mmCIF file of C-alpha atoms in Angstrom:
data_model
loop_
_atom_site.group_PDB
_atom_site.id
_atom_site.type_symbol
_atom_site.label_atom_id
_atom_site.label_comp_id
_atom_site.label_asym_id
_atom_site.label_seq_id
_atom_site.Cartn_x
_atom_site.Cartn_y
_atom_site.Cartn_z
ATOM 1 C CA UNK A 1 27.903 4.192 -17.598
ATOM 2 C CA UNK A 2 26.264 0.899 -16.694
ATOM 3 C CA UNK A 3 24.440 0.403 -13.384
ATOM 4 C CA UNK A 4 26.522 3.030 -11.591
ATOM 5 C CA UNK A 5 29.787 1.762 -13.075
ATOM 6 C CA UNK A 6 31.826 3.807 -15.520
ATOM 7 C CA UNK A 7 33.272 1.883 -18.465
ATOM 8 C CA UNK A 8 36.647 3.002 -19.808
ATOM 9 C CA UNK A 9 38.182 1.408 -22.884
ATOM 10 C CA UNK A 10 41.922 0.799 -22.947
ATOM 11 C CA UNK A 11 44.258 0.301 -25.878
ATOM 12 C CA UNK A 12 45.039 -3.183 -24.587
ATOM 13 C CA UNK A 13 41.566 -4.369 -25.605
ATOM 14 C CA UNK A 14 40.338 -4.483 -22.016
ATOM 15 C CA UNK A 15 37.670 -2.402 -20.343
ATOM 16 C CA UNK A 16 37.917 -0.948 -16.847
ATOM 17 C CA UNK A 17 34.683 -0.931 -14.871
ATOM 18 C CA UNK A 18 35.176 1.750 -12.229
ATOM 19 C CA UNK A 19 33.201 1.726 -8.996
ATOM 20 C CA UNK A 20 32.159 5.023 -7.444
ATOM 21 C CA UNK A 21 34.523 4.544 -4.505
ATOM 22 C CA UNK A 22 36.569 2.006 -2.563
ATOM 23 C CA UNK A 23 33.740 1.425 -0.079
ATOM 24 C CA UNK A 24 31.444 0.282 -2.903
ATOM 25 C CA UNK A 25 34.121 -2.120 -4.066
ATOM 26 C CA UNK A 26 34.531 -3.476 -0.527
ATOM 27 C CA UNK A 27 30.759 -3.990 -0.273
ATOM 28 C CA UNK A 28 30.856 -6.003 -3.505
ATOM 29 C CA UNK A 29 33.689 -8.170 -2.192
ATOM 30 C CA UNK A 30 31.839 -8.761 1.084
ATOM 31 C CA UNK A 31 28.633 -9.771 -0.667
ATOM 32 C CA UNK A 32 30.557 -11.982 -3.059
ATOM 33 C CA UNK A 33 32.078 -13.826 -0.125
ATOM 34 C CA UNK A 34 28.916 -13.973 1.954
ATOM 35 C CA UNK A 35 27.518 -17.135 0.392
ATOM 36 C CA UNK A 36 30.542 -18.929 -0.998
ATOM 37 C CA UNK A 37 30.752 -22.625 0.020
ATOM 38 C CA UNK A 38 34.524 -22.234 0.142
ATOM 39 C CA UNK A 39 36.990 -19.404 -0.040
ATOM 40 C CA UNK A 40 40.221 -19.850 -1.848
ATOM 41 C CA UNK A 41 43.411 -17.874 -1.985
ATOM 42 C CA UNK A 42 47.135 -18.322 -2.110
ATOM 43 C CA UNK A 43 48.897 -15.656 -0.099
ATOM 44 C CA UNK A 44 46.105 -13.399 1.211
ATOM 45 C CA UNK A 45 44.705 -14.362 4.627
ATOM 46 C CA UNK A 46 41.341 -15.757 3.516
ATOM 47 C CA UNK A 47 41.096 -19.501 4.049
ATOM 48 C CA UNK A 48 38.525 -22.217 3.203
ATOM 49 C CA UNK A 49 35.766 -22.220 5.780
ATOM 50 C CA UNK A 50 32.303 -23.560 6.421
ATOM 51 C CA UNK A 51 31.585 -20.902 9.058
ATOM 52 C CA UNK A 52 28.136 -19.294 9.097
ATOM 53 C CA UNK A 53 27.599 -16.305 6.827
ATOM 54 C CA UNK A 54 27.655 -13.743 9.670
ATOM 55 C CA UNK A 55 31.027 -15.009 10.848
ATOM 56 C CA UNK A 56 32.442 -14.865 7.331
ATOM 57 C CA UNK A 57 31.222 -11.291 6.839
ATOM 58 C CA UNK A 58 32.828 -10.334 10.147
ATOM 59 C CA UNK A 59 36.098 -11.897 8.994
ATOM 60 C CA UNK A 60 35.912 -10.123 5.650
ATOM 61 C CA UNK A 61 35.388 -6.759 7.363
ATOM 62 C CA UNK A 62 38.712 -7.293 9.101
ATOM 63 C CA UNK A 63 40.691 -9.150 6.459
ATOM 64 C CA UNK A 64 39.964 -7.224 3.267
ATOM 65 C CA UNK A 65 40.989 -3.731 4.470
ATOM 66 C CA UNK A 66 44.094 -5.198 6.083
ATOM 67 C CA UNK A 67 45.024 -7.001 2.855
ATOM 68 C CA UNK A 68 44.478 -3.845 0.826
ATOM 69 C CA UNK A 69 46.594 -1.794 3.215
ATOM 70 C CA UNK A 70 49.413 -4.280 2.769
ATOM 71 C CA UNK A 71 49.260 -3.849 -0.995
ATOM 72 C CA UNK A 72 47.593 -7.053 -2.203
ATOM 73 C CA UNK A 73 46.049 -6.760 -5.664
ATOM 74 C CA UNK A 74 42.396 -7.690 -5.779
ATOM 75 C CA UNK A 75 42.934 -10.326 -8.447
ATOM 76 C CA UNK A 76 45.162 -12.164 -5.943
ATOM 77 C CA UNK A 77 42.775 -11.594 -3.055
ATOM 78 C CA UNK A 78 39.628 -12.739 -4.820
ATOM 79 C CA UNK A 79 40.030 -15.888 -6.895
ATOM 80 C CA UNK A 80 37.678 -17.601 -9.286
ATOM 81 C CA UNK A 81 35.762 -20.155 -7.224
ATOM 82 C CA UNK A 82 33.828 -23.088 -8.669
ATOM 83 C CA UNK A 83 30.088 -22.687 -8.238
ATOM 84 C CA UNK A 84 30.041 -18.917 -7.676
ATOM 85 C CA UNK A 85 30.068 -15.744 -9.729
ATOM 86 C CA UNK A 86 33.207 -13.700 -9.224
ATOM 87 C CA UNK A 87 34.972 -10.448 -9.831
ATOM 88 C CA UNK A 88 38.458 -9.838 -11.199
ATOM 89 C CA UNK A 89 39.562 -6.684 -9.432
ATOM 90 C CA UNK A 90 43.026 -5.309 -10.073
ATOM 91 C CA UNK A 91 42.696 -2.683 -7.367
ATOM 92 C CA UNK A 92 39.947 -1.260 -5.142
ATOM 93 C CA UNK A 93 37.010 -0.064 -7.181
ATOM 94 C CA UNK A 94 38.047 -1.532 -10.503
ATOM 95 C CA UNK A 95 37.003 -4.567 -12.494
ATOM 96 C CA UNK A 96 38.846 -5.307 -15.707
ATOM 97 C CA UNK A 97 36.820 -6.938 -18.493
ATOM 98 C CA UNK A 98 38.138 -8.118 -21.837
ATOM 99 C CA UNK A 99 36.533 -5.954 -24.515
ATOM 100 C CA UNK A 100 35.779 -8.953 -26.741
ATOM 101 C CA UNK A 101 33.421 -10.256 -24.034
ATOM 102 C CA UNK A 102 31.125 -7.242 -24.341
ATOM 103 C CA UNK A 103 28.001 -7.192 -26.522
ATOM 104 C CA UNK A 104 26.204 -4.039 -27.624
ATOM 105 C CA UNK A 105 22.578 -4.040 -26.498
ATOM 106 C CA UNK A 106 19.776 -3.108 -28.893
ATOM 107 C CA UNK A 107 18.093 0.194 -28.010
ATOM 108 C CA UNK A 108 14.913 -1.579 -26.888
ATOM 109 C CA UNK A 109 16.631 -3.738 -24.227
ATOM 110 C CA UNK A 110 17.486 -2.099 -20.880
ATOM 111 C CA UNK A 111 20.437 -2.961 -18.665
ATOM 112 C CA UNK A 112 18.156 -4.725 -16.172
ATOM 113 C CA UNK A 113 16.479 -6.711 -18.952
ATOM 114 C CA UNK A 114 19.889 -7.697 -20.277
ATOM 115 C CA UNK A 115 21.015 -8.771 -16.824
ATOM 116 C CA UNK A 116 18.002 -11.074 -16.651
ATOM 117 C CA UNK A 117 18.428 -12.569 -20.104
ATOM 118 C CA UNK A 118 22.049 -12.777 -21.198
ATOM 119 C CA UNK A 119 23.323 -15.753 -19.185
ATOM 120 C CA UNK A 120 20.136 -17.811 -19.365
ATOM 121 C CA UNK A 121 19.283 -16.650 -22.872
ATOM 122 C CA UNK A 122 22.683 -17.423 -24.370
ATOM 123 C CA UNK A 123 22.588 -20.780 -22.594
ATOM 124 C CA UNK A 124 19.177 -21.536 -24.118
ATOM 125 C CA UNK A 125 20.495 -20.433 -27.515
ATOM 126 C CA UNK A 126 23.390 -22.874 -27.618
ATOM 127 C CA UNK A 127 21.246 -25.665 -26.176
ATOM 128 C CA UNK A 128 18.470 -25.249 -28.734
ATOM 129 C CA UNK A 129 20.491 -24.226 -31.786
ATOM 130 C CA UNK A 130 23.957 -25.742 -31.490
ATOM 131 C CA UNK A 131 24.378 -28.478 -28.872
ATOM 132 C CA UNK A 132 21.291 -30.149 -30.325
ATOM 133 C CA UNK A 133 19.430 -28.416 -33.141
ATOM 134 C CA UNK A 134 15.756 -28.673 -32.218
ATOM 135 C CA UNK A 135 13.459 -29.422 -35.156
ATOM 136 C CA UNK A 136 9.707 -29.158 -35.594
ATOM 137 C CA UNK A 137 9.169 -32.926 -35.426
ATOM 138 C CA UNK A 138 10.994 -33.306 -32.091
ATOM 139 C CA UNK A 139 9.531 -34.036 -28.702
ATOM 140 C CA UNK A 140 11.955 -32.893 -26.010
ATOM 141 C CA UNK A 141 12.230 -32.960 -22.212
ATOM 142 C CA UNK A 142 13.360 -29.931 -20.224
ATOM 143 C CA UNK A 143 13.974 -30.364 -16.502
ATOM 144 C CA UNK A 144 13.444 -27.344 -14.229
ATOM 145 C CA UNK A 145 11.114 -25.920 -16.873
ATOM 146 C CA UNK A 146 10.080 -22.990 -14.661
ATOM 147 C CA UNK A 147 13.652 -21.848 -14.025
ATOM 148 C CA UNK A 148 15.502 -19.042 -15.774
ATOM 149 C CA UNK A 149 16.953 -21.191 -18.552
ATOM 150 C CA UNK A 150 13.956 -23.517 -18.603
ATOM 151 C CA UNK A 151 11.365 -20.837 -19.351
ATOM 152 C CA UNK A 152 13.430 -19.428 -22.210
ATOM 153 C CA UNK A 153 14.364 -22.837 -23.629
ATOM 154 C CA UNK A 154 10.768 -24.100 -23.552
ATOM 155 C CA UNK A 155 9.486 -21.017 -25.376
ATOM 156 C CA UNK A 156 12.270 -21.184 -27.927
ATOM 157 C CA UNK A 157 11.668 -24.890 -28.587
ATOM 158 C CA UNK A 158 7.941 -24.254 -28.986
ATOM 159 C CA UNK A 159 8.725 -21.418 -31.398
ATOM 160 C CA UNK A 160 10.771 -23.909 -33.444
ATOM 161 C CA UNK A 161 7.757 -26.228 -33.607
ATOM 162 C CA UNK A 162 8.794 -28.894 -31.085
ATOM 163 C CA UNK A 163 6.527 -30.653 -28.596
ATOM 164 C CA UNK A 164 7.838 -29.666 -25.161
ATOM 165 C CA UNK A 165 7.670 -31.733 -21.984
ATOM 166 C CA UNK A 166 8.778 -29.955 -18.817
ATOM 167 C CA UNK A 167 9.317 -31.069 -15.234
ATOM 168 C CA UNK A 168 8.643 -28.832 -12.235
ATOM 169 C CA UNK A 169 8.358 -29.147 -8.466
ATOM 170 C CA UNK A 170 5.001 -27.524 -7.697
ATOM 171 C CA UNK A 171 1.629 -26.715 -9.212
ATOM 172 C CA UNK A 172 2.446 -22.997 -9.263
ATOM 173 C CA UNK A 173 5.553 -23.715 -11.325
ATOM 174 C CA UNK A 174 3.557 -26.085 -13.516
ATOM 175 C CA UNK A 175 1.160 -23.296 -14.440
ATOM 176 C CA UNK A 176 4.076 -20.987 -15.194
ATOM 177 C CA UNK A 177 5.661 -23.611 -17.466
ATOM 178 C CA UNK A 178 2.365 -24.132 -19.331
ATOM 179 C CA UNK A 179 2.185 -20.412 -20.060
ATOM 180 C CA UNK A 180 5.709 -20.471 -21.462
ATOM 181 C CA UNK A 181 5.691 -23.181 -24.093
ATOM 182 C CA UNK A 182 5.255 -26.505 -22.310
ATOM 183 C CA UNK A 183 2.752 -28.833 -23.957
ATOM 184 C CA UNK A 184 3.047 -31.380 -21.136
ATOM 185 C CA UNK A 185 4.079 -30.524 -17.577
ATOM 186 C CA UNK A 186 5.154 -33.166 -15.060
ATOM 187 C CA UNK A 187 5.273 -32.414 -11.341
ATOM 188 C CA UNK A 188 8.044 -34.785 -10.318
ATOM 189 C CA UNK A 189 6.843 -34.671 -6.692
ATOM 190 C CA UNK A 190 3.575 -36.257 -7.804
ATOM 191 C CA UNK A 191 4.455 -38.344 -10.887
ATOM 192 C CA UNK A 192 7.237 -40.551 -12.226
ATOM 193 C CA UNK A 193 8.561 -38.574 -15.170
ATOM 194 C CA UNK A 194 9.946 -41.681 -16.895
ATOM 195 C CA UNK A 195 6.508 -43.268 -16.988
ATOM 196 C CA UNK A 196 4.863 -40.041 -18.165
ATOM 197 C CA UNK A 197 7.411 -39.550 -20.945
ATOM 198 C CA UNK A 198 6.814 -43.132 -22.122
ATOM 199 C CA UNK A 199 3.084 -42.465 -22.110
ATOM 200 C CA UNK A 200 3.404 -39.181 -24.026
ATOM 201 C CA UNK A 201 5.744 -40.645 -26.660
ATOM 202 C CA UNK A 202 3.936 -43.963 -27.005
ATOM 203 C CA UNK A 203 7.015 -45.734 -25.660
ATOM 204 C CA UNK A 204 9.268 -44.337 -28.414
ATOM 205 C CA UNK A 205 11.361 -42.127 -26.167
ATOM 206 C CA UNK A 206 12.981 -38.769 -26.830
ATOM 207 C CA UNK A 207 15.786 -37.555 -29.092
ATOM 208 C CA UNK A 208 17.129 -35.226 -26.396
ATOM 209 C CA UNK A 209 16.830 -34.451 -22.690
ATOM 210 C CA UNK A 210 18.020 -31.134 -21.226
ATOM 211 C CA UNK A 211 18.938 -31.586 -17.564
ATOM 212 C CA UNK A 212 20.194 -28.834 -15.262
ATOM 213 C CA UNK A 213 19.159 -30.657 -12.084
ATOM 214 C CA UNK A 214 21.860 -33.322 -12.006
ATOM 215 C CA UNK A 215 22.083 -35.925 -9.287
ATOM 216 C CA UNK A 216 18.386 -36.642 -8.693
ATOM 217 C CA UNK A 217 17.310 -36.765 -12.341
ATOM 218 C CA UNK A 218 20.303 -37.929 -14.364
ATOM 219 C CA UNK A 219 19.971 -41.728 -14.404
ATOM 220 C CA UNK A 220 16.208 -41.678 -14.859
ATOM 221 C CA UNK A 221 16.609 -39.167 -17.681
ATOM 222 C CA UNK A 222 18.671 -41.714 -19.596
ATOM 223 C CA UNK A 223 15.618 -43.973 -19.473
ATOM 224 C CA UNK A 224 13.603 -41.313 -21.299
ATOM 225 C CA UNK A 225 15.806 -41.373 -24.403
ATOM 226 C CA UNK A 226 15.223 -43.367 -27.546
ATOM 227 C CA UNK A 227 18.138 -45.242 -29.156
ATOM 228 C CA UNK A 228 20.944 -42.860 -30.192
ATOM 229 C CA UNK A 229 19.343 -40.126 -28.081
ATOM 230 C CA UNK A 230 21.344 -37.259 -26.580
ATOM 231 C CA UNK A 231 21.574 -36.525 -22.865
ATOM 232 C CA UNK A 232 22.527 -32.880 -22.283
ATOM 233 C CA UNK A 233 23.508 -32.273 -18.676
ATOM 234 C CA UNK A 234 24.288 -28.606 -18.171
ATOM 235 C CA UNK A 235 23.854 -28.103 -14.416
ATOM 236 C CA UNK A 236 23.627 -29.797 -11.048
ATOM 237 C CA UNK A 237 21.210 -27.914 -8.817
ATOM 238 C CA UNK A 238 20.470 -31.110 -6.850
ATOM 239 C CA UNK A 239 24.147 -32.047 -6.524
ATOM 240 C CA UNK A 240 26.937 -33.490 -8.650
ATOM 241 C CA UNK A 241 26.259 -36.563 -10.770
ATOM 242 C CA UNK A 242 27.820 -39.786 -9.529
ATOM 243 C CA UNK A 243 30.611 -41.304 -11.645
ATOM 244 C CA UNK A 244 29.089 -43.090 -14.637
ATOM 245 C CA UNK A 245 30.063 -46.476 -16.037
ATOM 246 C CA UNK A 246 29.871 -45.837 -19.777
ATOM 247 C CA UNK A 247 28.464 -49.304 -20.434
ATOM 248 C CA UNK A 248 25.110 -47.884 -19.232
ATOM 249 C CA UNK A 249 25.011 -45.727 -22.361
ATOM 250 C CA UNK A 250 25.421 -48.846 -24.496
ATOM 251 C CA UNK A 251 22.828 -50.842 -22.552
ATOM 252 C CA UNK A 252 20.225 -48.085 -22.808
ATOM 253 C CA UNK A 253 20.460 -47.753 -26.597
ATOM 254 C CA UNK A 254 23.854 -46.467 -27.742
ATOM 255 C CA UNK A 255 23.145 -43.112 -26.134
ATOM 256 C CA UNK A 256 25.163 -39.929 -26.481
ATOM 257 C CA UNK A 257 26.130 -37.798 -23.470
ATOM 258 C CA UNK A 258 27.468 -34.250 -23.359
ATOM 259 C CA UNK A 259 28.327 -31.780 -20.587
ATOM 260 C CA UNK A 260 28.443 -28.410 -22.395
ATOM 261 C CA UNK A 261 29.235 -24.978 -20.984
ATOM 262 C CA UNK A 262 28.400 -21.504 -22.180
ATOM 263 C CA UNK A 263 32.056 -20.503 -21.955
ATOM 264 C CA UNK A 264 32.981 -23.075 -24.590
ATOM 265 C CA UNK A 265 30.155 -22.126 -26.928
ATOM 266 C CA UNK A 266 31.015 -18.403 -26.707
ATOM 267 C CA UNK A 267 34.817 -18.701 -26.541
ATOM 268 C CA UNK A 268 35.118 -17.267 -30.055
ATOM 269 C CA UNK A 269 33.826 -13.730 -30.380
ATOM 270 C CA UNK A 270 32.029 -14.602 -33.612
ATOM 271 C CA UNK A 271 30.036 -17.274 -31.747
ATOM 272 C CA UNK A 272 29.244 -14.864 -28.907
ATOM 273 C CA UNK A 273 27.947 -12.246 -31.326
ATOM 274 C CA UNK A 274 25.971 -14.777 -33.381
ATOM 275 C CA UNK A 275 24.338 -16.214 -30.260
ATOM 276 C CA UNK A 276 23.501 -12.769 -28.895
ATOM 277 C CA UNK A 277 22.037 -11.751 -32.259
ATOM 278 C CA UNK A 278 19.740 -14.798 -32.304
ATOM 279 C CA UNK A 279 18.729 -14.134 -28.705
ATOM 280 C CA UNK A 280 17.946 -10.471 -29.303
ATOM 281 C CA UNK A 281 15.936 -11.369 -32.421
ATOM 282 C CA UNK A 282 13.812 -14.058 -30.774
ATOM 283 C CA UNK A 283 13.104 -11.812 -27.775
ATOM 284 C CA UNK A 284 12.492 -8.779 -29.979
ATOM 285 C CA UNK A 285 9.984 -10.734 -32.091
ATOM 286 C CA UNK A 286 7.961 -11.631 -29.002
ATOM 287 C CA UNK A 287 8.446 -15.363 -29.519
ATOM 288 C CA UNK A 288 10.357 -15.524 -26.225
ATOM 289 C CA UNK A 289 9.656 -13.383 -23.184
ATOM 290 C CA UNK A 290 12.124 -13.148 -20.312
ATOM 291 C CA UNK A 291 10.585 -13.119 -16.861
ATOM 292 C CA UNK A 292 12.457 -11.045 -14.296
ATOM 293 C CA UNK A 293 10.605 -12.439 -11.301
ATOM 294 C CA UNK A 294 13.048 -11.612 -8.517
ATOM 295 C CA UNK A 295 15.156 -8.542 -7.888
ATOM 296 C CA UNK A 296 17.409 -8.308 -4.845
ATOM 297 C CA UNK A 297 19.520 -5.451 -3.594
ATOM 298 C CA UNK A 298 23.240 -6.104 -3.477
ATOM 299 C CA UNK A 299 23.001 -6.228 0.325
ATOM 300 C CA UNK A 300 20.655 -9.233 0.012
ATOM 301 C CA UNK A 301 22.956 -11.326 -2.186
ATOM 302 C CA UNK A 302 23.236 -14.127 0.373
ATOM 303 C CA UNK A 303 19.425 -14.395 0.597
ATOM 304 C CA UNK A 304 19.193 -14.506 -3.192
ATOM 305 C CA UNK A 305 21.516 -17.507 -3.212
ATOM 306 C CA UNK A 306 19.508 -19.225 -0.476
ATOM 307 C CA UNK A 307 16.277 -18.725 -2.427
ATOM 308 C CA UNK A 308 17.872 -20.056 -5.605
ATOM 309 C CA UNK A 309 19.247 -23.117 -3.822
ATOM 310 C CA UNK A 310 15.909 -23.899 -2.169
ATOM 311 C CA UNK A 311 14.091 -23.546 -5.534
ATOM 312 C CA UNK A 312 11.907 -20.680 -4.330
ATOM 313 C CA UNK A 313 12.610 -18.666 -7.456
ATOM 314 C CA UNK A 314 11.160 -18.778 -10.954
ATOM 315 C CA UNK A 315 12.426 -17.183 -14.131
ATOM 316 C CA UNK A 316 15.436 -14.889 -13.854
ATOM 317 C CA UNK A 317 16.876 -13.313 -10.725
ATOM 318 C CA UNK A 318 19.002 -10.168 -10.731
ATOM 319 C CA UNK A 319 20.946 -8.112 -8.187
ATOM 320 C CA UNK A 320 20.459 -4.339 -8.162
ATOM 321 C CA UNK A 321 23.537 -2.268 -7.099
#
């Protein structure tokens, strides 16, 4: 069992995650829909909407039971939606998970600890060890250094011997970043991070910038790179990046640009297991600690999303069934 869900292996190589009852499944669907920017479906009667959350929940209370009564499968009712987490449910109370996506946890890591570390930790692993392999001589820039990925990535980079520059949005977050591997912390509400990076590097620039913020930091981040430097944009918390004329990469020093995703870097099971092994080892050694700073009940999912969007959170955030 895992968090109140029973796992059942099937000969097909999939795993059924069984909810306690249909009402629990319906609650999950309602909370999943409660903060989605858009709904999407084909046949079932849920349509794109920008209605307030309360109105959407009211609609879901009516629509989901009706759809179930008419025999719709959950995987047709609830679709994968860009920008949200999602559930693949083949019928009420059941989530089907491919067995090759599961990773066995070490005995010293609890389910709640794993929930706080797997997504952000595996992301930090591929960023630091594969997308760009951080070396001891490197000076790097990590935006959103006090976020879930940021805190892990900064500690990991420091463990590898790098000099770490991090940007944050408040003094409280600056202090948190300092305690988790940042040698230099820039409050972008008070300082120009391009000027500070130039000052820290003596005008040389950086070999790599890790940017999960997107729209508000992207172009200025390019100005922080040295010739042939790598811009790693792996998120867009401030909004999507505007279309880029590639000649800017040439003008700024023959720069490299990548937009990686965790799904690509863990598509092969061997890569998933290798990344998880590195993550478990670096956490188990104490070189990286994972902060679980916010825990919300499932009923408060919408508020959790609001707090994340407004940058009120630090470290990892988990939902408790």
